[in-house]
Coordinates of C-alpha atoms in Angstrom, one line a residue:
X1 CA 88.0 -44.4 56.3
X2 CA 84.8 -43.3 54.4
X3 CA 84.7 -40.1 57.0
X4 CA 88.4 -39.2 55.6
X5 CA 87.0 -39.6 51.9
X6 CA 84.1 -37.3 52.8
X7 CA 85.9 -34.7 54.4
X8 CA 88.1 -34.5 51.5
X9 CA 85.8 -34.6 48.9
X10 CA 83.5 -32.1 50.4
X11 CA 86.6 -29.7 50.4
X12 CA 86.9 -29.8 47.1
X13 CA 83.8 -29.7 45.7
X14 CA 82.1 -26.9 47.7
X15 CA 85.2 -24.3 46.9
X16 CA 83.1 -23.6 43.6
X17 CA 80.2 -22.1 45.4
X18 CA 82.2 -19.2 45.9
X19 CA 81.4 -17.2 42.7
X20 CA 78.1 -17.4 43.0
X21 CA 77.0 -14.1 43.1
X22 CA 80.2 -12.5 41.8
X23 CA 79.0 -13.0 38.6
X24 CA 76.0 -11.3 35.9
X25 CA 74.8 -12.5 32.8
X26 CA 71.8 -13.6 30.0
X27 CA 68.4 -15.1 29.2
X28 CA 68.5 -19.1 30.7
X29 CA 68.9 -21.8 28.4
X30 CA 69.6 -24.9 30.7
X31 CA 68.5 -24.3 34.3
X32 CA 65.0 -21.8 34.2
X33 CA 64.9 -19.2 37.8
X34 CA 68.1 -20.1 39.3
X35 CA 68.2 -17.6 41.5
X36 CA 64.8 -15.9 43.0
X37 CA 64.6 -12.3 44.4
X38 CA 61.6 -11.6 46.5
X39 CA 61.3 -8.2 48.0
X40 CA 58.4 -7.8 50.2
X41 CA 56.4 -5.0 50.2
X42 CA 58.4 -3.4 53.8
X43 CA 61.4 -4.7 51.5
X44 CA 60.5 -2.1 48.5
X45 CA 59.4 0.8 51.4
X46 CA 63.1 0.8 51.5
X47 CA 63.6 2.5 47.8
X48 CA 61.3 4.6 48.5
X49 CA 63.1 6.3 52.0
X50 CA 66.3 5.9 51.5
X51 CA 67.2 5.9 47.7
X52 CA 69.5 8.7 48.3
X53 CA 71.4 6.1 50.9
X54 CA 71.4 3.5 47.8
X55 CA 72.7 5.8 44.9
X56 CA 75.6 7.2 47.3
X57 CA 76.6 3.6 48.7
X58 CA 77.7 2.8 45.1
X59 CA 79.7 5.6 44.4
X60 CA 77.6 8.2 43.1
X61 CA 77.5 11.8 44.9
X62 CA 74.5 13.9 43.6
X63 CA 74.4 16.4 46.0
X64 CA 77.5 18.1 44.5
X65 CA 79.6 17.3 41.1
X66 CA 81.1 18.8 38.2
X67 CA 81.9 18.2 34.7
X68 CA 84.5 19.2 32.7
X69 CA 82.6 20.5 29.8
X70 CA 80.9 19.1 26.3
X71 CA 80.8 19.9 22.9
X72 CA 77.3 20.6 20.8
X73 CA 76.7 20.4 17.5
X74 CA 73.3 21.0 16.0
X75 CA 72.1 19.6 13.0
X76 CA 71.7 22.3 10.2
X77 CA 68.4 23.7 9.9
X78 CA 66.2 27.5 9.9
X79 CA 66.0 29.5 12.9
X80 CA 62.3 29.4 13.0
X81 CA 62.6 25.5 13.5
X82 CA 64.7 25.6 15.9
X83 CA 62.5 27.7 18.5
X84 CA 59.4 26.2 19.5
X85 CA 57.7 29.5 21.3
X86 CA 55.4 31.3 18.8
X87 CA 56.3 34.5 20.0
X88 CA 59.7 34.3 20.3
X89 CA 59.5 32.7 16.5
X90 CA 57.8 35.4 15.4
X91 CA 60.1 38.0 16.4
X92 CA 63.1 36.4 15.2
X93 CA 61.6 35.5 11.7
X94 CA 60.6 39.6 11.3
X95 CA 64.5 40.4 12.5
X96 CA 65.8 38.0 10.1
X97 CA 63.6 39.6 7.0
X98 CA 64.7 42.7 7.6
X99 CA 67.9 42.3 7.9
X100 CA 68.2 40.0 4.5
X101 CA 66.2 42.9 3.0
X102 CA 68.6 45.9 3.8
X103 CA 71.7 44.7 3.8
X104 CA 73.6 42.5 1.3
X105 CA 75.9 40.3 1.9
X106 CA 74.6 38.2 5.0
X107 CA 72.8 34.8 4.6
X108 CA 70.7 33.5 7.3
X109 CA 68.6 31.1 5.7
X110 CA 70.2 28.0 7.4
X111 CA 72.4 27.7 10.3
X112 CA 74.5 24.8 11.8
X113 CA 74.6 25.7 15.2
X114 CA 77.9 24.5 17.6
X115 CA 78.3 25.4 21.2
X116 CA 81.3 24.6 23.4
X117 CA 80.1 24.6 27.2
X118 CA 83.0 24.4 29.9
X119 CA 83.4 23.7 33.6
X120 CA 80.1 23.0 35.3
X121 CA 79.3 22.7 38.5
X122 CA 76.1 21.9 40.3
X123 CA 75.1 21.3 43.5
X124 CA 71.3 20.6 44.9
X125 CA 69.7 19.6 48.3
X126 CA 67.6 16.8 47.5
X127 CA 64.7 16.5 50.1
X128 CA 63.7 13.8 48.5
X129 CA 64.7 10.9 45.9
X130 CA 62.8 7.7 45.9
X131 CA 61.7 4.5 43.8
X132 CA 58.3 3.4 44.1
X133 CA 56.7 -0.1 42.7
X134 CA 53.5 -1.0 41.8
X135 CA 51.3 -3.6 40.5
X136 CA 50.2 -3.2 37.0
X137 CA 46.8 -0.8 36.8
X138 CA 46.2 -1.3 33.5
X139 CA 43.7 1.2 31.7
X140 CA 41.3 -0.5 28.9
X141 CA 43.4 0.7 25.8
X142 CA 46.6 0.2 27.6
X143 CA 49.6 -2.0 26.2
X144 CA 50.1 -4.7 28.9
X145 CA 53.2 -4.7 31.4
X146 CA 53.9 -6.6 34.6
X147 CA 55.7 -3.4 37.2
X148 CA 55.3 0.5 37.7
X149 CA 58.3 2.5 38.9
X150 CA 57.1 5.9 40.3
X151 CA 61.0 8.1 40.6
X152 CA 60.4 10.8 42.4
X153 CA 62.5 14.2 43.3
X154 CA 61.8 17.2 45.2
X155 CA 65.1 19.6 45.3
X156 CA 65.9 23.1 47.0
X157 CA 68.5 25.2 46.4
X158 CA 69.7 24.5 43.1
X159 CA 72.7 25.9 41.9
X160 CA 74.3 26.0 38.7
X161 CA 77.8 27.7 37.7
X162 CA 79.0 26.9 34.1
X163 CA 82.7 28.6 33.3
X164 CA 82.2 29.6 29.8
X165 CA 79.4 28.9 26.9
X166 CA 80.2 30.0 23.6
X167 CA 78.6 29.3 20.7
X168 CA 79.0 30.1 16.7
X169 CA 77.2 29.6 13.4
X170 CA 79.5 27.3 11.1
X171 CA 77.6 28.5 8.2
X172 CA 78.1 32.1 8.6
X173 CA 81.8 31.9 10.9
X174 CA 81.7 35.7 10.2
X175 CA 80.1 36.6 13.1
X176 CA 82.1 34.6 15.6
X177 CA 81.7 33.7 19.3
X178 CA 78.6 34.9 20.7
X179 CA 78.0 33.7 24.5
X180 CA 78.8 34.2 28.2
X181 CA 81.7 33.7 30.8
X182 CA 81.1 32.8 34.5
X183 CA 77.9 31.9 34.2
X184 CA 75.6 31.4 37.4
X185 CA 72.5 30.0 37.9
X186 CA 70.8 29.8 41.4
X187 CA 67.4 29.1 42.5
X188 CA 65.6 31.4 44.9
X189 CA 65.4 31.0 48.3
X190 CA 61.5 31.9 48.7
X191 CA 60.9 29.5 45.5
X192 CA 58.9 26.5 45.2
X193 CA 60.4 23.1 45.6
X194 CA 61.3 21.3 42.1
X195 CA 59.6 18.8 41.9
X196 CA 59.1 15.6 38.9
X197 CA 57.5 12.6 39.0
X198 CA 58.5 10.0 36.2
X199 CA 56.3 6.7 35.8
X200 CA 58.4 3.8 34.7
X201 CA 56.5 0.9 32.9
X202 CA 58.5 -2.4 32.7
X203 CA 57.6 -5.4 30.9
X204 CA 57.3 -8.0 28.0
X205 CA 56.9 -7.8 24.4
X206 CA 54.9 -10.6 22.5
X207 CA 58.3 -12.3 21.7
X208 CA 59.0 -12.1 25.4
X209 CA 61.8 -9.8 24.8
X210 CA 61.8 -7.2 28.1
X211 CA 60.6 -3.5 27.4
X212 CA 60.4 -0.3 29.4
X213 CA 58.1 2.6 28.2
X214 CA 58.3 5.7 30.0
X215 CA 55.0 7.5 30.6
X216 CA 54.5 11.7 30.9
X217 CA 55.9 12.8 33.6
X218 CA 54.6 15.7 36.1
X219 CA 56.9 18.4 37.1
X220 CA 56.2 21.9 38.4
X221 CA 59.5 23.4 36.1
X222 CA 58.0 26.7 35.4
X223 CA 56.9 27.4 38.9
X224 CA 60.7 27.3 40.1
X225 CA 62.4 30.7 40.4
X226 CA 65.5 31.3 39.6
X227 CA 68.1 34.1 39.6
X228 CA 71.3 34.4 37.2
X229 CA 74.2 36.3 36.4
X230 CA 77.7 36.4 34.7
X231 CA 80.7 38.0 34.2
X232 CA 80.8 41.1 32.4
X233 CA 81.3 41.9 29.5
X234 CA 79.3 39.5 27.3
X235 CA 80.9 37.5 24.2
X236 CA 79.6 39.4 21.2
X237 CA 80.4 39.4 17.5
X238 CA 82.1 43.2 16.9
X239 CA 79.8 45.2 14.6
X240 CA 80.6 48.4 12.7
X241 CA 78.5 50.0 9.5
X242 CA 80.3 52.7 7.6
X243 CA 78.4 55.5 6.5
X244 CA 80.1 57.8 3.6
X245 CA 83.5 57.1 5.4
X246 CA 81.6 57.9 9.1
X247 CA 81.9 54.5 11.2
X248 CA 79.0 53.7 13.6
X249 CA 79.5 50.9 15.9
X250 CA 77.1 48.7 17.9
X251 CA 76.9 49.8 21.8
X252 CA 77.7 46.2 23.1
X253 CA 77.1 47.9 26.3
X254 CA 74.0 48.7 25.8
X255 CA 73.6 45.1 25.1
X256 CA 74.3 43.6 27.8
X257 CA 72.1 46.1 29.6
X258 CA 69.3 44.8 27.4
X259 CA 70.0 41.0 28.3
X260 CA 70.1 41.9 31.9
X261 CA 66.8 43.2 31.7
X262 CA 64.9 40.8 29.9
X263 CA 67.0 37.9 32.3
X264 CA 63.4 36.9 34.0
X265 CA 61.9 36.7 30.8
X266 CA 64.9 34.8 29.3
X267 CA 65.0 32.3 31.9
X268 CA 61.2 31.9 31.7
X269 CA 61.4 30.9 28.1
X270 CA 63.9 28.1 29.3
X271 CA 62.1 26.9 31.6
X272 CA 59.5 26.3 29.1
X273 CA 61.5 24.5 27.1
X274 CA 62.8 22.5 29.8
X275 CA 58.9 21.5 30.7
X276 CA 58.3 21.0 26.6
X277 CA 61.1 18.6 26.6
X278 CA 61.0 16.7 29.6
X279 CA 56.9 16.1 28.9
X280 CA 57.7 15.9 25.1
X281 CA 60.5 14.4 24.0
X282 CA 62.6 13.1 27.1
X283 CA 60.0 9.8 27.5
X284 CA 60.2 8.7 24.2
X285 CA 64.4 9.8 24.3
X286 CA 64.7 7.3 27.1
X287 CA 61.9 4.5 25.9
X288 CA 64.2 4.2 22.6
X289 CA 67.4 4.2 24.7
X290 CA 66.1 1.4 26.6
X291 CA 64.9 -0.9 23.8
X292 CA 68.1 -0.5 22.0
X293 CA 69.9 -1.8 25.1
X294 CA 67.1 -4.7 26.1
X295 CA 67.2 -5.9 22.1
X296 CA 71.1 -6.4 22.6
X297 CA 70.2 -8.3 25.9
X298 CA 70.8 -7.6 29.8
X299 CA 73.9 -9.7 29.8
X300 CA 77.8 -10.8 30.3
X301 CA 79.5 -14.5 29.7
X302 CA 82.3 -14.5 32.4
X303 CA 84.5 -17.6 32.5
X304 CA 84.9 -19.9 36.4
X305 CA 87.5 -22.4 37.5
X306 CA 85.5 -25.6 37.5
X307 CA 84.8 -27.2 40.9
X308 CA 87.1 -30.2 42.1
X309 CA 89.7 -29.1 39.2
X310 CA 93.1 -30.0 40.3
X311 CA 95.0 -27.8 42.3
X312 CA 98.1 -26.1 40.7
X313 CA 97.4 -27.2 37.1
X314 CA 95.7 -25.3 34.1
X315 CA 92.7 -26.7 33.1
X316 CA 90.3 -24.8 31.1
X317 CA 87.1 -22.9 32.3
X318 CA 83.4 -23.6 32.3
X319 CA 81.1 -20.5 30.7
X320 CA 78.7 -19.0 32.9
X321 CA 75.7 -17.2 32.1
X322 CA 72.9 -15.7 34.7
X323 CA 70.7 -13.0 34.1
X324 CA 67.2 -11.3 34.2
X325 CA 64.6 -13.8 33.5
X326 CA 61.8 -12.3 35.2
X327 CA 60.6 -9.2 36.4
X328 CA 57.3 -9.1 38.3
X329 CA 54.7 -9.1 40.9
X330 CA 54.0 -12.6 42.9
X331 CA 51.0 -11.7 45.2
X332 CA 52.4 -8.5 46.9
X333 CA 56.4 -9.4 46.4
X334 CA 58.2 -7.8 43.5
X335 CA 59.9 -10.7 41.9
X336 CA 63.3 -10.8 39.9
X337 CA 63.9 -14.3 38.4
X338 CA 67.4 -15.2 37.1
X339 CA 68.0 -17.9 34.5
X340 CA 71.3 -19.5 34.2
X341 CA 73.4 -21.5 31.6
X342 CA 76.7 -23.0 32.4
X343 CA 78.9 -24.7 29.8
X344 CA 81.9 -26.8 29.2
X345 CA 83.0 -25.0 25.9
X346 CA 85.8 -28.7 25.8
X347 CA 83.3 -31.2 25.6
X348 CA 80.6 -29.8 23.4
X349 CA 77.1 -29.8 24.3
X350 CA 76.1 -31.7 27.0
X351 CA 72.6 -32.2 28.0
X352 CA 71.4 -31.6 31.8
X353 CA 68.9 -33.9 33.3
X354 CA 65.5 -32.2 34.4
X355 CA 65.4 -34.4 37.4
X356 CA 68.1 -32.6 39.0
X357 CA 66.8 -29.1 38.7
X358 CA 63.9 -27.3 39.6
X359 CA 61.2 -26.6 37.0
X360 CA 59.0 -25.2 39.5
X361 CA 59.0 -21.8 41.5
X362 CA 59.1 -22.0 45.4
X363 CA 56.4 -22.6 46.8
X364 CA 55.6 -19.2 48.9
X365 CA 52.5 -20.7 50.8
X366 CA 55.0 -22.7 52.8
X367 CA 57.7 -19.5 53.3
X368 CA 58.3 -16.5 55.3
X369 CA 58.8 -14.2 52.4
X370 CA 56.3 -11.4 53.3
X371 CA 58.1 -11.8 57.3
X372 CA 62.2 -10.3 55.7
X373 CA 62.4 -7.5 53.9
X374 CA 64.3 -9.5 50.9
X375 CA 64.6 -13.5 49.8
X376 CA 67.3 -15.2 47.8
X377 CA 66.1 -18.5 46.2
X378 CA 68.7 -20.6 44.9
X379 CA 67.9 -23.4 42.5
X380 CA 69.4 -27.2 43.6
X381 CA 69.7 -27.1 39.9
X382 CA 72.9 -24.5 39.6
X383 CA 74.5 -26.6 42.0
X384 CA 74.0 -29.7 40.0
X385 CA 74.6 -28.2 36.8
X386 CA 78.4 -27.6 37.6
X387 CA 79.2 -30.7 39.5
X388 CA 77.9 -32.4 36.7
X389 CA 80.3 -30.6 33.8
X390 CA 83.1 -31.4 36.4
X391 CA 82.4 -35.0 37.2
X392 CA 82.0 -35.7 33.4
X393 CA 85.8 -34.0 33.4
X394 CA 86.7 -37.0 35.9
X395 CA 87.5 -34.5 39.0
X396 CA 85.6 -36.6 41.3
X397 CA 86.6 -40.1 40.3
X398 CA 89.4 -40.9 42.4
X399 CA 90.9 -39.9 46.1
X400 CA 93.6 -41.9 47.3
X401 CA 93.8 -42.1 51.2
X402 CA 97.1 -41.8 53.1
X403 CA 96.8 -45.3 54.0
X404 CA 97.1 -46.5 50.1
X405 CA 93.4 -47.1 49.8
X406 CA 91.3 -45.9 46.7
X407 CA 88.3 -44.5 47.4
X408 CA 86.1 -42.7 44.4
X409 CA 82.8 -41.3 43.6
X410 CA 81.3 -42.6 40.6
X411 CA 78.7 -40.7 38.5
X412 CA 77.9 -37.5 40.1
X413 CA 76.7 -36.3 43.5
X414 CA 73.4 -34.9 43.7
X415 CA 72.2 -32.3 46.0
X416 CA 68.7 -32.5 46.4
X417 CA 66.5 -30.2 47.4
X418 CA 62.6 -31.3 46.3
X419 CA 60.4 -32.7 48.8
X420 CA 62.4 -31.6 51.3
X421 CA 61.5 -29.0 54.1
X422 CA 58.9 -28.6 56.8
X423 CA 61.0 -31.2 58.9
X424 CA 62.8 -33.4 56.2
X425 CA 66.0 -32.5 55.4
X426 CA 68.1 -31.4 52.4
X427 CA 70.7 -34.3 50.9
X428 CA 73.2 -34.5 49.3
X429 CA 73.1 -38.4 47.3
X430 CA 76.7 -40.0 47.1
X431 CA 77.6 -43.1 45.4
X432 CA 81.0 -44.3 47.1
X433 CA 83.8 -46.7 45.6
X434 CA 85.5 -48.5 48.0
X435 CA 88.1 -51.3 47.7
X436 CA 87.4 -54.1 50.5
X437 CA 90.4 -55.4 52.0
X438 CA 90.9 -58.4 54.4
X439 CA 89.0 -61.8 55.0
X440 CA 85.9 -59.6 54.1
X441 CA 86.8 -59.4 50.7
X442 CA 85.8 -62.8 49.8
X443 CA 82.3 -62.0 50.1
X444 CA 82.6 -58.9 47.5
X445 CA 83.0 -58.0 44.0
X446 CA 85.5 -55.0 44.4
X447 CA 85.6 -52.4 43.7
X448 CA 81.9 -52.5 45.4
X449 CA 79.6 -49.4 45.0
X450 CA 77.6 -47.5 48.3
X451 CA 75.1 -45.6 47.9
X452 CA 73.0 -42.9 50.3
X453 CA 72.1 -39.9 51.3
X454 CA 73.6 -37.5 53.5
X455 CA 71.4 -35.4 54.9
X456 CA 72.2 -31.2 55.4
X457 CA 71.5 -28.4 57.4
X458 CA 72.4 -24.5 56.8
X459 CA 72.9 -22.9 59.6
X460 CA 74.1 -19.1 60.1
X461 CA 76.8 -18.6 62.4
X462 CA 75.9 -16.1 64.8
X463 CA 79.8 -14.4 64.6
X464 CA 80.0 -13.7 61.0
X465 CA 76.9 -13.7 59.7
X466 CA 78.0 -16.9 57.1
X467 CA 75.9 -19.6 56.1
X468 CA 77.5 -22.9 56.6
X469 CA 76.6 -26.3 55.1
X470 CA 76.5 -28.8 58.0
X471 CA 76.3 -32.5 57.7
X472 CA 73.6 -33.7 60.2
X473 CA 73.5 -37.3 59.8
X474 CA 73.1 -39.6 56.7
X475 CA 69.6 -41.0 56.5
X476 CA 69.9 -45.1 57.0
X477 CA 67.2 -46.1 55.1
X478 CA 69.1 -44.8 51.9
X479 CA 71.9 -46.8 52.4
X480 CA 72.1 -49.2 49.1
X481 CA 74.8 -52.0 47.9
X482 CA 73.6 -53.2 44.8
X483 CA 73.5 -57.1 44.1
X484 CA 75.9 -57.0 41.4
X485 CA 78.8 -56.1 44.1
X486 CA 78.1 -59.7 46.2
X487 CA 79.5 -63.0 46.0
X488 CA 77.7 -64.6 49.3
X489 CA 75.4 -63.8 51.8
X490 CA 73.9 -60.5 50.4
X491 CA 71.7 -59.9 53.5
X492 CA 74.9 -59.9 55.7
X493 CA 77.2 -57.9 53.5
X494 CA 74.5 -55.1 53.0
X495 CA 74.0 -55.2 56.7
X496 CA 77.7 -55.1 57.4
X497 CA 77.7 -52.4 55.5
X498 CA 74.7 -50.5 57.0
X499 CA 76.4 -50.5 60.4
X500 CA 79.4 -49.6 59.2
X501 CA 77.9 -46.2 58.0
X502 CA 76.0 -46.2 61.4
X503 CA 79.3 -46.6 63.3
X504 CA 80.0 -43.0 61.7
X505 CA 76.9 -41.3 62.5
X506 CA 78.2 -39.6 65.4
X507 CA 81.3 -38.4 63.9
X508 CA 79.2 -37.5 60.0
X509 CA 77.3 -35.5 62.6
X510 CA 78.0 -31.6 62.7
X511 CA 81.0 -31.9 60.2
X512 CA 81.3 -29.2 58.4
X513 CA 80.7 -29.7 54.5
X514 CA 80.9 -26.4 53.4
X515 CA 81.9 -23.2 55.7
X516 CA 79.9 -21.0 53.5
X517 CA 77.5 -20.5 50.9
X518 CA 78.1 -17.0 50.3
X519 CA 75.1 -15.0 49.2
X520 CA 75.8 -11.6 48.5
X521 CA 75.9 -9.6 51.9
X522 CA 75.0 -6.2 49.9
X523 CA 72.8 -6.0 46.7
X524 CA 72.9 -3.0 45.1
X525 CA 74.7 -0.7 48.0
X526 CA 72.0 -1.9 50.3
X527 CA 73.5 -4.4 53.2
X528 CA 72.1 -7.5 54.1
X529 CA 71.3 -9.2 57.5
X530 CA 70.8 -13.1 57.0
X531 CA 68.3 -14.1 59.8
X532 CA 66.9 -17.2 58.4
X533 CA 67.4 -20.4 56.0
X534 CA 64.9 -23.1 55.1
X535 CA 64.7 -25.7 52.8
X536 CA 60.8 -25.0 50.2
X537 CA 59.7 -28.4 48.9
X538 CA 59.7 -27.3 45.4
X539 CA 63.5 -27.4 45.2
X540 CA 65.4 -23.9 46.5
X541 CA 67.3 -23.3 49.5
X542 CA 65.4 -19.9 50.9
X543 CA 68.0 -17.4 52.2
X544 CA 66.0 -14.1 54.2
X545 CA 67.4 -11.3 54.9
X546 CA 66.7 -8.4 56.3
X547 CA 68.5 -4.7 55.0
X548 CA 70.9 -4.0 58.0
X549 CA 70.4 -0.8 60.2
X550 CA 73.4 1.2 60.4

């Protein structure tokens, strides 16, 4: 009879597990690291190979795509301000003077600047694309910060083709479209790999908020050659000056002749810029980006059934929160520590007992960490946390048996993970309400009150790769009927009822609790091979994995 109430309450409660990693989310509030990631250092080689393999597997192709166009408007401003190059200013401020000093009519002091670029295309072989991580080497006058990303590129054959870029002065519309069609960009075959380097500095504020600064980067920009061309003719504004009733028009021709010639020296001066900006301006561009997303918070609330909720009928959701924590180096293991919060928003606030959680990290001097290339450490405490909101709900109060028994669970069960390992196994603490019947009932106050401890094991099934929750036993020695529950001869009813739970040992024994915990198989399009699971004192059920070889 108790094995018929545990295989059905075990059904119900472990169906919850199931969204464990299927959902993201914010800073803990209730349950501190409730989920550790620890990638070893052959576990971060990985990024570095095989980045490209990453960024495709979710989706992204970078070795070829286009873009339907964009739309630029520049702020208004003088042309000398808007050119950086001292030559290159200098020759358009003289061009400028003379022509406000010989002809009337024209204004060039300020421009507002909008350009309308259409159907681009691009295309690159990318020899190589990788992630590197690094302890922090902090210099003496350096802000502190806990990990270095290196991103590194090297590219060949670059190719650019851009269908049409016109531009036009909204301050002087006179002069119309002045740009290209068919515009192709290509680098040259004998030309030096691109190549950029971008360090990536991640840490914490002094409020503990996270930041990323992006340092110089190195790239070799201006030693890339490149070739370009168009289609003929060029957009250009039609000129004509009238001369005593004689018209004289601008050879356009001759214009386009002129740009063709100085196309080297053009494409120099953009590749200067290109250098000037991405060692100027693009680090600081992306260091504000990112602190005006990491001061909003790297999160999402998502809503989850709550487990042991009646089957079939509406009941409202818990909130769940879990999100980046913690982002650092333990020993030579980049770390990524999640915190969670979960919530019944119909019954208020509801405090959650330390003494089911974890307020410690694992202990790694008695795991295999540095052994798998990656390690999920999940917290007893996000277990807890949920079958507590539930059991306060009343979903695990009551089971009635086909027999017309009533069997329940009061309180809430625990699972228990602290002080366990190394040969002791995980539990899972039950308190069971069972309803004696016959002669024996005499001897009882019922409904009496059982409690122990089952214990657990996790294995993974060969066949599908799942991690199951097994029952292996339940430990004897936790077995409990409290005083309260007997009328006569406590020492016989407790011991009645000890060999009663021994009587099921052989049938609690393999039955399956759970038939899978289900820890992400992929993070990140990166596939996982589960090759081990162990129990670390300090209260986490260590998951390693290796990344699968395809």
């Amino acid at each position: 009879m108790l094995l018929e109430l545990l295989k059905r309450f075990f059904f119900s409660f472990f169906l919850f597990i199931s969204c464990f990693f299927y959902i993201s989310g914010v800073r803990a509030e209730n349950i501190k690291h409730s989920v550790g990631l620890y990638i070893s250092q052959n576990g971060l080689g990985y990024f570095k190979d095989n980045l490209k393999d990453i960024v495709e597997n979710n989706g992204f192709s970078i070795d070829q795509f286009s873009y339907s166009g964009t739309q630029i408007n520049m702020e208004e401003q003088t042309l000398e301000d808007m050119v950086s190059d001292p030559e290159a200013k200098e020759t358009l401020l003289t061009i400028k003077n003379q022509l406000n000093r010989f002809f009337s009519g024209l204004d060039f002091d300020k421009h507002k600047f909008q350009a309308d670029v259409e159907g681009i295309e691009f295309s690159a072989n990318w020899e190589k694309l990788s992630l590197e991580f690094y302890k922090p080497q902090l210099t003496e006058e350096e802000d502190p910060y806990d990990v270095l990303v290196y991103a590194w590129i090297e590219t060949t054959d670059i190719k650019v083709s851009v269908d049409k870029v016109h531009a036009r002065d909204l301050n002087n519309s006179f002069l119309g479209d002045i740009g290209v069609d068919g515009l192709q960009i290509e680098q040259v075959d004998s030309s030096d790999k691109l190549r950029i380097g971008l360090p990536l500095k991640f840490g914490k504020d002094e409020t503990g908020k996270f930041k990323l600064v992006v340092s110089r980067p190195v790239s070799n920009i201006n030693d890339v050659k490149f070739d370009a061309d168009f289609t003929s003719p060029l957009v250009l504004p039609e000129i004509k000056i009238l001369i005593n009733g004689h018209e004289v028009s601008l050879n356009l021709d001759e214009i386009e002749k002129l740009v063709v010639e100085k196309e080297p020296m053009i494409l120099e001066k953009i590749q200067s810029s290109l250098q000037e900006f991405l060692e100027e301006k693009m680090p600081q561009m992306i260091t504000d980006k990112a602190e005006a997303v990491l001061d909003d918070g790297l999160f999402e609330v998502t809503q989850m059934n709550p487990p042991g909720a009646p089957e079939g009928k509406f009941v409202p959701k818990f909130l769940w929160k879990l999100g980046l924590e913690e982002l650092n180096f333990v020993g030579d293991n980049l770390h990524v520590g999640l915190g969670a919060n979960v919530t019944d928003p119909s019954s208020g606030v509801i405090p959650f007992p330390a003494k089911y959680t974890s307020l410690e990290y694992p202990s790694l001097d008695a795991a295999s960490v540095e052994d798998y290339d990656i390690t999920v450490a999940l917290n007893q405490g996000l277990i807890n946390r949920m079958v507590q909101l539930s059991a306060l709900r009343g979903y695990f109060e009551k089971m009635d048996l086909d027999n017309g028994e009533s069997i329940g669970i009061a309180g809430m069960p625990v699972v228990n993970f602290k002080g366990k390992g190394e040969g002791k196994p995980a539990t899972l603490s039950l308190e069971i309400i069972y309803k004696v019947t016959g002669w024996q009932k005499a001897f009882v106050k019922n409904p009496i009150h059982i409690n122990f401890d089952m214990n657990l094991e996790f294995p993974i099934d060969p066949k599908t790769g799942r991690i199951k929750m097994i029952a292996s036993g339940i430990d004897l020695d936790s077995v409990f009927l409290d005083s309260k529950y007997i009328r006569f001869f406590k020492s016989k009813v407790r011991s009645s009822v000890r060999d009663q739970i021994k009587e099921m040992q052989s049938d609690i024994n393999g039955m399956e609790v759970a038939d899978e915990i289900p820890v992400p198989s992929d993070l990140g399009g990166i596939l996982l091979e589960k090759k081990q699971v162990e129990i670390n004192e300090k209260g986490y059920l260590m998951i390693y994995n290796n990344y699968l070889e395809l």
